mmCIF file of C-alpha atoms and ligand atoms in Angstrom:
data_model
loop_
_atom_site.group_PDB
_atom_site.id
_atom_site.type_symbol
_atom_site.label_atom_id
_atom_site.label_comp_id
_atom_site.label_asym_id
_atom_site.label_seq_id
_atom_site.Cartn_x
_atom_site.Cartn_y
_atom_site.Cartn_z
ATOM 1 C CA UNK A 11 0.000 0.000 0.000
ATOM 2 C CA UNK A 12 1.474 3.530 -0.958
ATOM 3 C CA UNK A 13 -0.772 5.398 1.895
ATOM 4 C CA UNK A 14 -1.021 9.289 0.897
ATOM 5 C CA UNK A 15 -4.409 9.239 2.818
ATOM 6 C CA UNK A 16 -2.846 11.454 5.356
ATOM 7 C CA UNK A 17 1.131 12.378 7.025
ATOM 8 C CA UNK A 18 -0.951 10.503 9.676
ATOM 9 C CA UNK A 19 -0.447 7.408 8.543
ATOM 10 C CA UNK A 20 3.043 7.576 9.244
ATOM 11 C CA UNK A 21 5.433 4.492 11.650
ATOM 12 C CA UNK A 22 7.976 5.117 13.844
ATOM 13 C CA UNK A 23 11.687 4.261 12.953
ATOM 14 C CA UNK A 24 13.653 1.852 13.968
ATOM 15 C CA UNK A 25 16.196 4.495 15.688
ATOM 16 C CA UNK A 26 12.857 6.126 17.092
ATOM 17 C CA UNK A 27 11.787 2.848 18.300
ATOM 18 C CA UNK A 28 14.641 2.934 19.697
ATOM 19 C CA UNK A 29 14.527 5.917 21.965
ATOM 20 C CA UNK A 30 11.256 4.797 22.758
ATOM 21 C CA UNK A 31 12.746 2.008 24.314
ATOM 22 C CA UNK A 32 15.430 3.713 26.394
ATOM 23 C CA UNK A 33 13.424 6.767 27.539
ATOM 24 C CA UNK A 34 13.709 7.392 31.066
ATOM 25 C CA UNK A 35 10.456 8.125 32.313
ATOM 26 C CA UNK A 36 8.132 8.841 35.584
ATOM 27 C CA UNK A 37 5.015 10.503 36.755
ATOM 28 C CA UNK A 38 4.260 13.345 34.669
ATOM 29 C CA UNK A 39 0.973 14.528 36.131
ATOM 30 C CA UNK A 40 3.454 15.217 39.432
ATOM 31 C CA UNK A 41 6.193 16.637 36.965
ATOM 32 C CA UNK A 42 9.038 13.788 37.228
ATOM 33 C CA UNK A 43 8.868 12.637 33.263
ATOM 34 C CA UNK A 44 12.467 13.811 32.007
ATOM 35 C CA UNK A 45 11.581 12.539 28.692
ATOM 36 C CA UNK A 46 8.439 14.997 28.716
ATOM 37 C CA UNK A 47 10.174 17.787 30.460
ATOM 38 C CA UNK A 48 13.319 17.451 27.949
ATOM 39 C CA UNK A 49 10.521 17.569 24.942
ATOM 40 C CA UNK A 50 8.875 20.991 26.957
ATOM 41 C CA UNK A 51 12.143 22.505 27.197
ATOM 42 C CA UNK A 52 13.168 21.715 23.739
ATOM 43 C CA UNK A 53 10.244 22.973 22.006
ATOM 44 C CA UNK A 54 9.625 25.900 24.020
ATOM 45 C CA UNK A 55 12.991 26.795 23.364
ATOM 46 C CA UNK A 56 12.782 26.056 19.440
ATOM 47 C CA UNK A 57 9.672 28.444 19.089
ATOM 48 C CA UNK A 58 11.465 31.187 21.194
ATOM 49 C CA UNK A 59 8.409 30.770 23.846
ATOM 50 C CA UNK A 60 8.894 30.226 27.947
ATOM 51 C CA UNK A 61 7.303 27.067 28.122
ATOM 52 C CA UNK A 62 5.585 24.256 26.614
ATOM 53 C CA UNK A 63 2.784 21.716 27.671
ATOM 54 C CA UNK A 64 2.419 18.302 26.077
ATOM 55 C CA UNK A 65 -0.583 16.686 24.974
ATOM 56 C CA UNK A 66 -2.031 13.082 23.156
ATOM 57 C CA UNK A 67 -3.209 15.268 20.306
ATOM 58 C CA UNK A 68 -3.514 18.080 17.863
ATOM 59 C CA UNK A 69 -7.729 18.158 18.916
ATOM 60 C CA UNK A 70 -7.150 18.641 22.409
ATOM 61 C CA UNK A 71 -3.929 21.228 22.314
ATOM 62 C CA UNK A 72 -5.961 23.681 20.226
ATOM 63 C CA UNK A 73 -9.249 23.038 22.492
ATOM 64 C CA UNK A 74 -7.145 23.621 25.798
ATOM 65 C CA UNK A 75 -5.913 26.657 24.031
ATOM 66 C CA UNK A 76 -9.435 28.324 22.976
ATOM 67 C CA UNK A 77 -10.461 27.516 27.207
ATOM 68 C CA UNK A 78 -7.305 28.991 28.092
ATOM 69 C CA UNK A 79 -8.574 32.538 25.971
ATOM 70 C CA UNK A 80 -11.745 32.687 26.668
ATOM 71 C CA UNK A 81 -15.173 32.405 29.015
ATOM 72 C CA UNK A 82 -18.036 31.227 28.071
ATOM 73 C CA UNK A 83 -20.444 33.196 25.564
ATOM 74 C CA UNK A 84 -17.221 34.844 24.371
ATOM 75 C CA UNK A 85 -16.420 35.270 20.507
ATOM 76 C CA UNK A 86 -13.570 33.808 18.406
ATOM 77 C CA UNK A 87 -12.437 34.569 15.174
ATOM 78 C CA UNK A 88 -11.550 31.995 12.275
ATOM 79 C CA UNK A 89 -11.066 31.045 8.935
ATOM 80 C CA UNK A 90 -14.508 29.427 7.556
ATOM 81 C CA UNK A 91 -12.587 26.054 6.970
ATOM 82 C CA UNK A 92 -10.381 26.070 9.638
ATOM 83 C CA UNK A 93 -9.484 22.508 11.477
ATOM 84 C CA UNK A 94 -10.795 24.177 15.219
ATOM 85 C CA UNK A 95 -14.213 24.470 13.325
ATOM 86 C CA UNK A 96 -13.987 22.024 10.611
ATOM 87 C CA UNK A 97 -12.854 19.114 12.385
ATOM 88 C CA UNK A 98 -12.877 19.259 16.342
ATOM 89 C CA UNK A 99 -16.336 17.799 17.123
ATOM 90 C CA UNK A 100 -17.940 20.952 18.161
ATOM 91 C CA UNK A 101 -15.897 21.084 21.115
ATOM 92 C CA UNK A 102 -15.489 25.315 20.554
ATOM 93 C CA UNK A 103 -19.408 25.027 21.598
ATOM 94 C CA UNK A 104 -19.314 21.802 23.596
ATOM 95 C CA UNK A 105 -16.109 22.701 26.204
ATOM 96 C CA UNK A 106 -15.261 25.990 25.809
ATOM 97 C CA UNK A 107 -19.197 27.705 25.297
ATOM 98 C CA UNK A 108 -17.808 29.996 22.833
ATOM 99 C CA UNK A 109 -19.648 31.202 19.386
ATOM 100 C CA UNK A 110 -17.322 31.164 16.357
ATOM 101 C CA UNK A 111 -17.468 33.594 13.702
ATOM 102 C CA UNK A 112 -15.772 33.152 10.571
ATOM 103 C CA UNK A 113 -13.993 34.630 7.854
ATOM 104 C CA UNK A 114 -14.442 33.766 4.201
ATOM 105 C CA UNK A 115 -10.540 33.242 3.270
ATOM 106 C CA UNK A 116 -8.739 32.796 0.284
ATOM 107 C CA UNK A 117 -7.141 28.791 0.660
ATOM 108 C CA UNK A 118 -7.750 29.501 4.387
ATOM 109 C CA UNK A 119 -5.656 32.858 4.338
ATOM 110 C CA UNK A 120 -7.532 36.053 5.124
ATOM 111 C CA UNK A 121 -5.861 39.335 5.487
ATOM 112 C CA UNK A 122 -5.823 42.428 8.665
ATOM 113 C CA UNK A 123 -8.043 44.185 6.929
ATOM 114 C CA UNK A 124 -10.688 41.453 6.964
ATOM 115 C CA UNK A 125 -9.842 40.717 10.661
ATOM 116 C CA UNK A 126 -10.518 44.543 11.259
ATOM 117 C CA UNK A 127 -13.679 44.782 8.636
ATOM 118 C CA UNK A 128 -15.474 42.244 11.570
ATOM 119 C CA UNK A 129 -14.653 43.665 14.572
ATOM 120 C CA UNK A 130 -16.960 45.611 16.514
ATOM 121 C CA UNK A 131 -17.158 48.854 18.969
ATOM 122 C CA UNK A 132 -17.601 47.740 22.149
ATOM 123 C CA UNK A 133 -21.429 47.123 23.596
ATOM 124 C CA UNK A 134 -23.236 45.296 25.847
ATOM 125 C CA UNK A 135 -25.388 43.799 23.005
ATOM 126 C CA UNK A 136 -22.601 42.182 21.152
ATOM 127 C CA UNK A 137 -20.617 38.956 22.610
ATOM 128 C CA UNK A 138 -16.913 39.983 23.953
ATOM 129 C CA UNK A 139 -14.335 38.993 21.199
ATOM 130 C CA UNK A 140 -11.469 37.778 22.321
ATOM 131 C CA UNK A 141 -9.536 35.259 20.770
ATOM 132 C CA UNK A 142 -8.442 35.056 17.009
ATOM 133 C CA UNK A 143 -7.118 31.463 15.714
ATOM 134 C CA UNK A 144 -4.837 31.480 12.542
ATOM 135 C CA UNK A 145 -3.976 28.140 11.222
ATOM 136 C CA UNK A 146 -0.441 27.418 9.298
ATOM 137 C CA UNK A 147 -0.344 25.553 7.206
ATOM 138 C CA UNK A 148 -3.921 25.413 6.060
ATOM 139 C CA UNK A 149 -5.301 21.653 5.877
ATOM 140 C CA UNK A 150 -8.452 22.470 4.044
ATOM 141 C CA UNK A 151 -6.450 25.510 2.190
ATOM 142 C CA UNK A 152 -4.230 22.713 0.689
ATOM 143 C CA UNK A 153 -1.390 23.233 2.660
ATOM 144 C CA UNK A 154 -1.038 26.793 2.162
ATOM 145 C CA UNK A 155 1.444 28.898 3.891
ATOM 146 C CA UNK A 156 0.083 31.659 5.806
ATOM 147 C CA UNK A 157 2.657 34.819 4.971
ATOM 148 C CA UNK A 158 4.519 35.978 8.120
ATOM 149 C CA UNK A 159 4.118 39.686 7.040
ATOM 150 C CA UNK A 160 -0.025 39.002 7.135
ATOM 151 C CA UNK A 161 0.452 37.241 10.114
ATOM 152 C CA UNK A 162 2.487 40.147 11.453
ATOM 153 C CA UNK A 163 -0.132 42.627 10.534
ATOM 154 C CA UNK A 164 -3.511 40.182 11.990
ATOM 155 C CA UNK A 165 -1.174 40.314 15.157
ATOM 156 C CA UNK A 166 -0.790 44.173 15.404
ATOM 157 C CA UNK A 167 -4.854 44.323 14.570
ATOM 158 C CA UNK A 168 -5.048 41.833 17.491
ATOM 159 C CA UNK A 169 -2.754 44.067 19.950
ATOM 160 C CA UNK A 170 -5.028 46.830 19.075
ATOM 161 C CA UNK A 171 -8.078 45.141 19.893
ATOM 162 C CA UNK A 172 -7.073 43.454 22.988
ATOM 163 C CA UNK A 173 -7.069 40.356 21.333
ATOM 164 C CA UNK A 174 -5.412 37.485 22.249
ATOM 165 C CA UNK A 175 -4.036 35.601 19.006
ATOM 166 C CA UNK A 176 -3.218 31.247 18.549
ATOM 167 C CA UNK A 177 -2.122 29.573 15.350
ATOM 168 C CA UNK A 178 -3.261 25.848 14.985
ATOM 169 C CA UNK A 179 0.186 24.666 13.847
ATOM 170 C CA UNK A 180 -0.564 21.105 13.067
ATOM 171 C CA UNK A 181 1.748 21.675 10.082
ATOM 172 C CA UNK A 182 3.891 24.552 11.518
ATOM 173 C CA UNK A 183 7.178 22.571 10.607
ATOM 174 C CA UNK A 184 5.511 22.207 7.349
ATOM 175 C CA UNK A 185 5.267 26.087 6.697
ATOM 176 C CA UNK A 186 9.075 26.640 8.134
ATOM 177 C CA UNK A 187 10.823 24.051 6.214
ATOM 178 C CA UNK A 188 8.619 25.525 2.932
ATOM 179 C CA UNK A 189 9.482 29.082 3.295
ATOM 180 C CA UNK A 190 13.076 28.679 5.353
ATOM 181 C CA UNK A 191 12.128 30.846 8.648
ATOM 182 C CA UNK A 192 13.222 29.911 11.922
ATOM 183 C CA UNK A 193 9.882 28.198 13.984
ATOM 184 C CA UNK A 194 10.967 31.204 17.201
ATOM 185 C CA UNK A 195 10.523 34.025 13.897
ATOM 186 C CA UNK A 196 7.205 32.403 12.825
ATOM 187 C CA UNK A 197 5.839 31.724 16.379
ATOM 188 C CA UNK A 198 6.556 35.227 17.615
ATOM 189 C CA UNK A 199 3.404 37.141 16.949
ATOM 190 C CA UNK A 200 1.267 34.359 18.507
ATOM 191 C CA UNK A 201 0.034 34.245 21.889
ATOM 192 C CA UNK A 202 -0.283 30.185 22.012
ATOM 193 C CA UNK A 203 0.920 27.757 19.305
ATOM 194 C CA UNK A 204 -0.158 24.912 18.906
ATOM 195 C CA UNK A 205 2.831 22.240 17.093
ATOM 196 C CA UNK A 206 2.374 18.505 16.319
ATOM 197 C CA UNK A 207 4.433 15.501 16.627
ATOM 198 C CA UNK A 208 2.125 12.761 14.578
ATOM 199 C CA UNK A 209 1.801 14.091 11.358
ATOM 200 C CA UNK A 210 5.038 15.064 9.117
ATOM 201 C CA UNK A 211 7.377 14.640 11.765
ATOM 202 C CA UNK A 212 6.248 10.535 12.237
ATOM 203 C CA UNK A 213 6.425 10.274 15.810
ATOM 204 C CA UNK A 214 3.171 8.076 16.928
ATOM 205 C CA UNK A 215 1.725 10.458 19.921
ATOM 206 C CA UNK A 216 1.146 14.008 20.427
ATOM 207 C CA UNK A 217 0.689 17.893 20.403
ATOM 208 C CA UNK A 218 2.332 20.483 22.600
ATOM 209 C CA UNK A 219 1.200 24.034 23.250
ATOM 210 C CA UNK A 220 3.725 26.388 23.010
ATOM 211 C CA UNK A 221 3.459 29.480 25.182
ATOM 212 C CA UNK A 222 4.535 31.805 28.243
ATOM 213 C CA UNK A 223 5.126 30.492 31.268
ATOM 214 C CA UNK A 224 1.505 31.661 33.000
ATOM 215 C CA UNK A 225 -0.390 30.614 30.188
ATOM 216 C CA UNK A 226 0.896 27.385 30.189
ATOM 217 C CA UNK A 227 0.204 27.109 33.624
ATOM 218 C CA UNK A 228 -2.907 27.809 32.825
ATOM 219 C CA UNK A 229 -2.837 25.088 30.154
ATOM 220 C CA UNK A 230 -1.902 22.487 32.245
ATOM 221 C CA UNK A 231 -5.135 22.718 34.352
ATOM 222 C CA UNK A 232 -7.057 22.588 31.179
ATOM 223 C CA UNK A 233 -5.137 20.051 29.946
ATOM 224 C CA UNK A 234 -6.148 17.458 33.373
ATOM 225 C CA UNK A 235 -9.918 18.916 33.608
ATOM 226 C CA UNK A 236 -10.208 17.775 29.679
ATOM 227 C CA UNK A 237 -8.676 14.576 30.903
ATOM 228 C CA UNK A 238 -5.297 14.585 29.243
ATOM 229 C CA UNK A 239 -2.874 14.347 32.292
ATOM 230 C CA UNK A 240 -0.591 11.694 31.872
ATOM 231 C CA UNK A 241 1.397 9.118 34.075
ATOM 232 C CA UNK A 242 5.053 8.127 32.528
ATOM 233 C CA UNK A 243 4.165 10.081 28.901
ATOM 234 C CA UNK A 244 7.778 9.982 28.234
ATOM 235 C CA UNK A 245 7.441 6.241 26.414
ATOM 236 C CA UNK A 246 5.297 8.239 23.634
ATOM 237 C CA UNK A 247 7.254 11.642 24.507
ATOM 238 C CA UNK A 248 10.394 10.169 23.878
ATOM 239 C CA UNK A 249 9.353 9.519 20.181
ATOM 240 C CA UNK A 250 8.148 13.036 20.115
ATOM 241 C CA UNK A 251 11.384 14.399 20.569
ATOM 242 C CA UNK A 252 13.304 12.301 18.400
ATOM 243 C CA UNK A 253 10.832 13.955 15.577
ATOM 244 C CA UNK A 254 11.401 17.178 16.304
ATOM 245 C CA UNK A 255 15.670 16.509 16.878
ATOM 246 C CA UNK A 256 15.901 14.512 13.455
ATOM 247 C CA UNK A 257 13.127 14.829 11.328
ATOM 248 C CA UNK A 258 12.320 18.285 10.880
ATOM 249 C CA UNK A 259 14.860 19.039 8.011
ATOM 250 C CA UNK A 260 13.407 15.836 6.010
ATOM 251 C CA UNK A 261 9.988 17.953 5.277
ATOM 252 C CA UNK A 262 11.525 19.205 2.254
ATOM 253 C CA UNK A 263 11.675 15.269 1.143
ATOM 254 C CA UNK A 264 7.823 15.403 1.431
ATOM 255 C CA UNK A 265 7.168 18.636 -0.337
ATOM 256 C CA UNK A 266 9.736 17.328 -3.196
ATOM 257 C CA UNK A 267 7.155 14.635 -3.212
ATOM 258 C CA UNK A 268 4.181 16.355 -3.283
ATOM 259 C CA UNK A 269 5.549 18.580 -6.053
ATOM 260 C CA UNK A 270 6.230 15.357 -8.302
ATOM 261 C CA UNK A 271 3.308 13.907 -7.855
ATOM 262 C CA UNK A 272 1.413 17.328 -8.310
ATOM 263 C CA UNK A 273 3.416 16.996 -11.600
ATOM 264 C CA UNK A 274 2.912 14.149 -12.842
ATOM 265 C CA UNK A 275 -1.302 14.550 -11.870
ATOM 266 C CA UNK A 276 -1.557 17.368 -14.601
ATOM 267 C CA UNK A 277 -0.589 15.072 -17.598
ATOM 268 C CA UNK A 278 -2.618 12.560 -16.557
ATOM 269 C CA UNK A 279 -6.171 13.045 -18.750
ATOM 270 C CA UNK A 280 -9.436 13.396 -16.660
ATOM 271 C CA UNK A 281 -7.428 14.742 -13.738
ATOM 272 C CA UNK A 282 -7.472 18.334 -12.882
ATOM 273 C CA UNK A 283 -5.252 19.982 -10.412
ATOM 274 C CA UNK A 284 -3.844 23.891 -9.750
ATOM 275 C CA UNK A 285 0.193 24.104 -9.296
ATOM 276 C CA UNK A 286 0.058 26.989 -7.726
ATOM 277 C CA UNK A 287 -2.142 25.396 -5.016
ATOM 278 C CA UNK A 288 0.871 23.016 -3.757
ATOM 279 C CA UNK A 289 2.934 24.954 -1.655
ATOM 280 C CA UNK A 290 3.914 21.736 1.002
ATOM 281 C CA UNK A 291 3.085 18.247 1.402
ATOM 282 C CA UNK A 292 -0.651 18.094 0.827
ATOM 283 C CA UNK A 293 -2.205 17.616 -2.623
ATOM 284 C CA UNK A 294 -5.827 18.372 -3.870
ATOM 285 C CA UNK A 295 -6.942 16.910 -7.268
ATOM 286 C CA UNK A 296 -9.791 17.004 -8.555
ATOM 287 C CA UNK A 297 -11.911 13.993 -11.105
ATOM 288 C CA UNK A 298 -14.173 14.771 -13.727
ATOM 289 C CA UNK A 299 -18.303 15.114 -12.288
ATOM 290 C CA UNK A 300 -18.828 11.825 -13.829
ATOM 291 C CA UNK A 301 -15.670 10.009 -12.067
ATOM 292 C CA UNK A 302 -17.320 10.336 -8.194
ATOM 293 C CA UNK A 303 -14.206 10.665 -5.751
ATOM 294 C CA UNK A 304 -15.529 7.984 -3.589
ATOM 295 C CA UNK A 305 -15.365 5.933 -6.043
ATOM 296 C CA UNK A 306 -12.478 6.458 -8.143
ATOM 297 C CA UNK A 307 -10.407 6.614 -4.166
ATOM 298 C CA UNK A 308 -12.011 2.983 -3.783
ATOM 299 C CA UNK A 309 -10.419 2.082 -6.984
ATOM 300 C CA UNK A 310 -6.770 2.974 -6.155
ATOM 301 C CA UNK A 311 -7.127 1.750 -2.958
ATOM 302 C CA UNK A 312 -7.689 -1.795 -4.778
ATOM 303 C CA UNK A 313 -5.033 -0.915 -6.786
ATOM 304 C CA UNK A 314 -3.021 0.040 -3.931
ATOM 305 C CA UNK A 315 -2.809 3.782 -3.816
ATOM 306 C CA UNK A 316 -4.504 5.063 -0.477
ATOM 307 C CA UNK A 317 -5.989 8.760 -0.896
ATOM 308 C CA UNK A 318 -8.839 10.389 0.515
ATOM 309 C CA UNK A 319 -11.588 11.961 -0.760
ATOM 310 C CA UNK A 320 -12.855 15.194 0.615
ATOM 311 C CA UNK A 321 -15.662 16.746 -1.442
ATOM 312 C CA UNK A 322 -18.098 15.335 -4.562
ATOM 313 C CA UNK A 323 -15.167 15.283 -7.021
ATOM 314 C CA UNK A 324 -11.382 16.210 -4.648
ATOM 315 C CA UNK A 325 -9.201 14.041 -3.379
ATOM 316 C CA UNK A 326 -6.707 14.766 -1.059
ATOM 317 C CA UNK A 327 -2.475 12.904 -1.268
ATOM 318 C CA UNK A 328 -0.319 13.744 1.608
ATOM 319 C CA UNK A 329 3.093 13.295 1.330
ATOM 320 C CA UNK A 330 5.050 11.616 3.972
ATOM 321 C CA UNK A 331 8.121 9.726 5.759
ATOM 322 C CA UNK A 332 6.263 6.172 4.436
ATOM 323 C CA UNK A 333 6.849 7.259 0.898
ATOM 324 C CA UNK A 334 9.698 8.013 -1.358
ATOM 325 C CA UNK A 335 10.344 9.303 -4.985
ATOM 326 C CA UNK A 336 9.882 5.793 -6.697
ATOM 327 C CA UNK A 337 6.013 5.205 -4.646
ATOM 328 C CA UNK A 338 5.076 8.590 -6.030
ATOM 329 C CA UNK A 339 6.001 7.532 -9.154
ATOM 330 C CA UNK A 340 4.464 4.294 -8.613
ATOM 331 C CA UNK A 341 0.911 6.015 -7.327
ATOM 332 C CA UNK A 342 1.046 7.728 -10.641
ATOM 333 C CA UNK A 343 0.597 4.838 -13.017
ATOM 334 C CA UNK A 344 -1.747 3.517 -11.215
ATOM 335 C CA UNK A 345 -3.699 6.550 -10.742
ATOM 336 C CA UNK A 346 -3.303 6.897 -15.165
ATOM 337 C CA UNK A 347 -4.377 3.406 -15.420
ATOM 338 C CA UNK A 348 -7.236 3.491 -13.004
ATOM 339 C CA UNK A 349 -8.529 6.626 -14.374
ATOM 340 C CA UNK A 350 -8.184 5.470 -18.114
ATOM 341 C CA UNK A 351 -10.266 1.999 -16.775
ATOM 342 C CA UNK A 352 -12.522 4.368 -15.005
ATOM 343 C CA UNK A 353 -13.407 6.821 -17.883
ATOM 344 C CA UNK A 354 -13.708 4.102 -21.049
ATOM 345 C CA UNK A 355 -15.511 1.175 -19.203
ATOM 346 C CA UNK A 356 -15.070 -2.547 -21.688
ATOM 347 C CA UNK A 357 -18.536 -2.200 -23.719
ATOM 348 C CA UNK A 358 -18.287 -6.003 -23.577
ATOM 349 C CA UNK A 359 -18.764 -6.179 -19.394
ATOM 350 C CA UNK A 360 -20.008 -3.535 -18.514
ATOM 351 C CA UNK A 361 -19.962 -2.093 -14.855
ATOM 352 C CA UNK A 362 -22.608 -4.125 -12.349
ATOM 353 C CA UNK A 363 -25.271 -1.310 -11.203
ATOM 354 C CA UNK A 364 -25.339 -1.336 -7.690
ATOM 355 C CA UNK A 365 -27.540 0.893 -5.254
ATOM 356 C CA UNK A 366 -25.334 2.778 -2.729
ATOM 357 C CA UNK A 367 -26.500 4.547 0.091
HETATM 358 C C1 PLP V 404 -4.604 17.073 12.287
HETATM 359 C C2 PLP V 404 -4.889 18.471 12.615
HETATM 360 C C3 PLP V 404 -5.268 18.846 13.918
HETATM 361 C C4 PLP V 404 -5.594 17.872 15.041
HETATM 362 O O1 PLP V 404 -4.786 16.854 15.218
HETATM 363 P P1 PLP V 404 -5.226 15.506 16.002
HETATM 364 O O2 PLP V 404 -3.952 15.149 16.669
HETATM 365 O O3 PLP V 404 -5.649 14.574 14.941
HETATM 366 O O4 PLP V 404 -6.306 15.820 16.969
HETATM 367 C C5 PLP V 404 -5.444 20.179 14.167
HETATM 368 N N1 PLP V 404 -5.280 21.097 13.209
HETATM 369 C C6 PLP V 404 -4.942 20.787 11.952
HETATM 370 C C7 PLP V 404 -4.767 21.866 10.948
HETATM 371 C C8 PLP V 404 -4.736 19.458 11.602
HETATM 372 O O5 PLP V 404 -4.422 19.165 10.349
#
């Protein structure tokens, strides 16, 4: 199976197995995990921040964060498709009681001026606003990069405002690898960031929250009231920091990838796909209206290409650590043949009709 279904899908090494293996560990609910307080230190210290809390995942780190901004009936501000909204369950609602409004972005990037085109004078008839949430890259924006300048200028809106400002940084390494800025330079104008260990970086476990040191403090209560506390965490920890020590730098092997593959997708007839769109490791293509991306993802899955579908006629290919140069090229024959099956069916057998529901 070549699996570009998600950088989720993704195994630990051998040498990460490894340091799994040796970690020293210990309670880290009472603060004794050196493996967890060596992967605090590390990243806090990486994104130029006091301190860092770690977490099982990407869900929970940004939740912990919007309870850590807000009270309940507050207002937060967000991309219409980002992940917080998209993707988290309704927790904004269900743990934090806080409305979302959203802004229509452009591949989930919006500028200060649209931040400062929805803010309102203060009143007692409006909710209190007080917590913007940038995400970088942007999943459902196709792994765009979200400019540092913008971000810069959404931040000084923010300061204005007495707003407090996070970034979702599921795929922060992602946008620093891509665009070559140091993670303290990107992480600066943010109040909380939120980084993850499972996805590019292949480690099997966890989020942190990257922030100062009273916030975090803060953090950490949210982070045992939402029930992610954790005994000896440095046995998943451990592979944490391996990621972030040695596999940072290797991004650029995924976003080579992505950039082949996004390649070799526009000469392949009945597939349509944007360049420009690919900035990192995640890949939106899109199949003709009669070529349904269910199906046509159940096909190469038989065929064994995993990919995702995500709307009527997009699917979704993430790069990743489980894939090299020759499985991308691999994927794409299959994905020509496949397609070329798919759009000139044998008039001799035809296609068994089948109801779906
Ligand atoms: C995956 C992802 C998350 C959440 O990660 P989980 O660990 O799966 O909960 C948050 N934000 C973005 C943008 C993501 O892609």
């Amino acid at each position: 199976m070549i699996d570009l279904r998600s950088d989720t899908v993704t195994q630990p090494t051998p040498e990460m197995r490894q340091a799994i293996a040796q970690a020293p560990v210990g309670d880290d609910v009472l603060g004794d995990d050196p493996t967890v307080n060596e992967l605090e230190a590390t990243v806090a210290a990486l994104l130029g921040k006091e301190a860092a809390v770690y977490m099982p995942s990407g869900t929970m780190t940004n939740q912990v964060a919007l309870r850590v901004h807000t009270e309940p009936g507050d207002e937060i501000i967000l991309e219409s498709q980002a992940h917080i909204y998209f993707y988290e369950g309704g927790a904004p609602a269900a743990l934090s009681g806080v409305m979302c409004r959203l802004i229509q972005g452009t591949r989930g990037i919006f500028t200060a001026a649209d931040l400062q085109a929805e803010l309102r004078p203060f009143n007692d008839h409006y909710p209190r606003t007080t917590l913007v949430c940038l995400e970088n890259t942007h999943n459902r924006g196709g792994g765009s990069i979200f400019p540092l300048q913008t971000i810069q200028e959404i931040a000084a809106v923010c300061r204005d405002n007495d707003l407090r400002l996070h970034l979702d940084g599921a795929r922060f390494w992602n946008a620093c690898v891509a665009t070559g800025l140091s993670p303290a330079e990107y992480a600066a104008p943010f109040d909380t960031v939120s980084v993850c260990f499972s996805k590019g970086l292949g480690a099997p476990v966890g989020s942190a929250l990257v922030a100062s040191q009273e916030l975090v403090q803060r953090a950490r209560r949210f982070r045992k009231m939402f029930g992610g506390g954790m005994r000896q965490a440095g046995i998943i920890a451990a592979g944490a920091l391996y990621a972030v020590n040695h596999h940072r730098d290797r991004l650029a092997d995924d976003h080579a990838n992505a950039q082949r593959l996004a390649h070799g997708l526009q000469h392949i007839d009945g597939i349509s796909i944007n360049l420009a769109d690919v900035q990192t490791n995640l890949v939106y293509f899109h199949t003709p209206n009669t070529v349904p991306a269910t199906t046509f993802a159940q096909q190469l899955a038989e065929q064994g290409v995993g990919v995702l579908p995500t709307a009527a006629n997009t699917l979704r290919a993430v790069t990743n650590l489980m894939v090299n140069q020759a499985d991308i090229d691999l994927a794409l024959e299959t994905i020509e043949q496949v397609m070329g099956q798919t759009r000139s069916p044998s008039p001799i057998s035809p296609e068994p009709t089948v109801s779906r529901y």
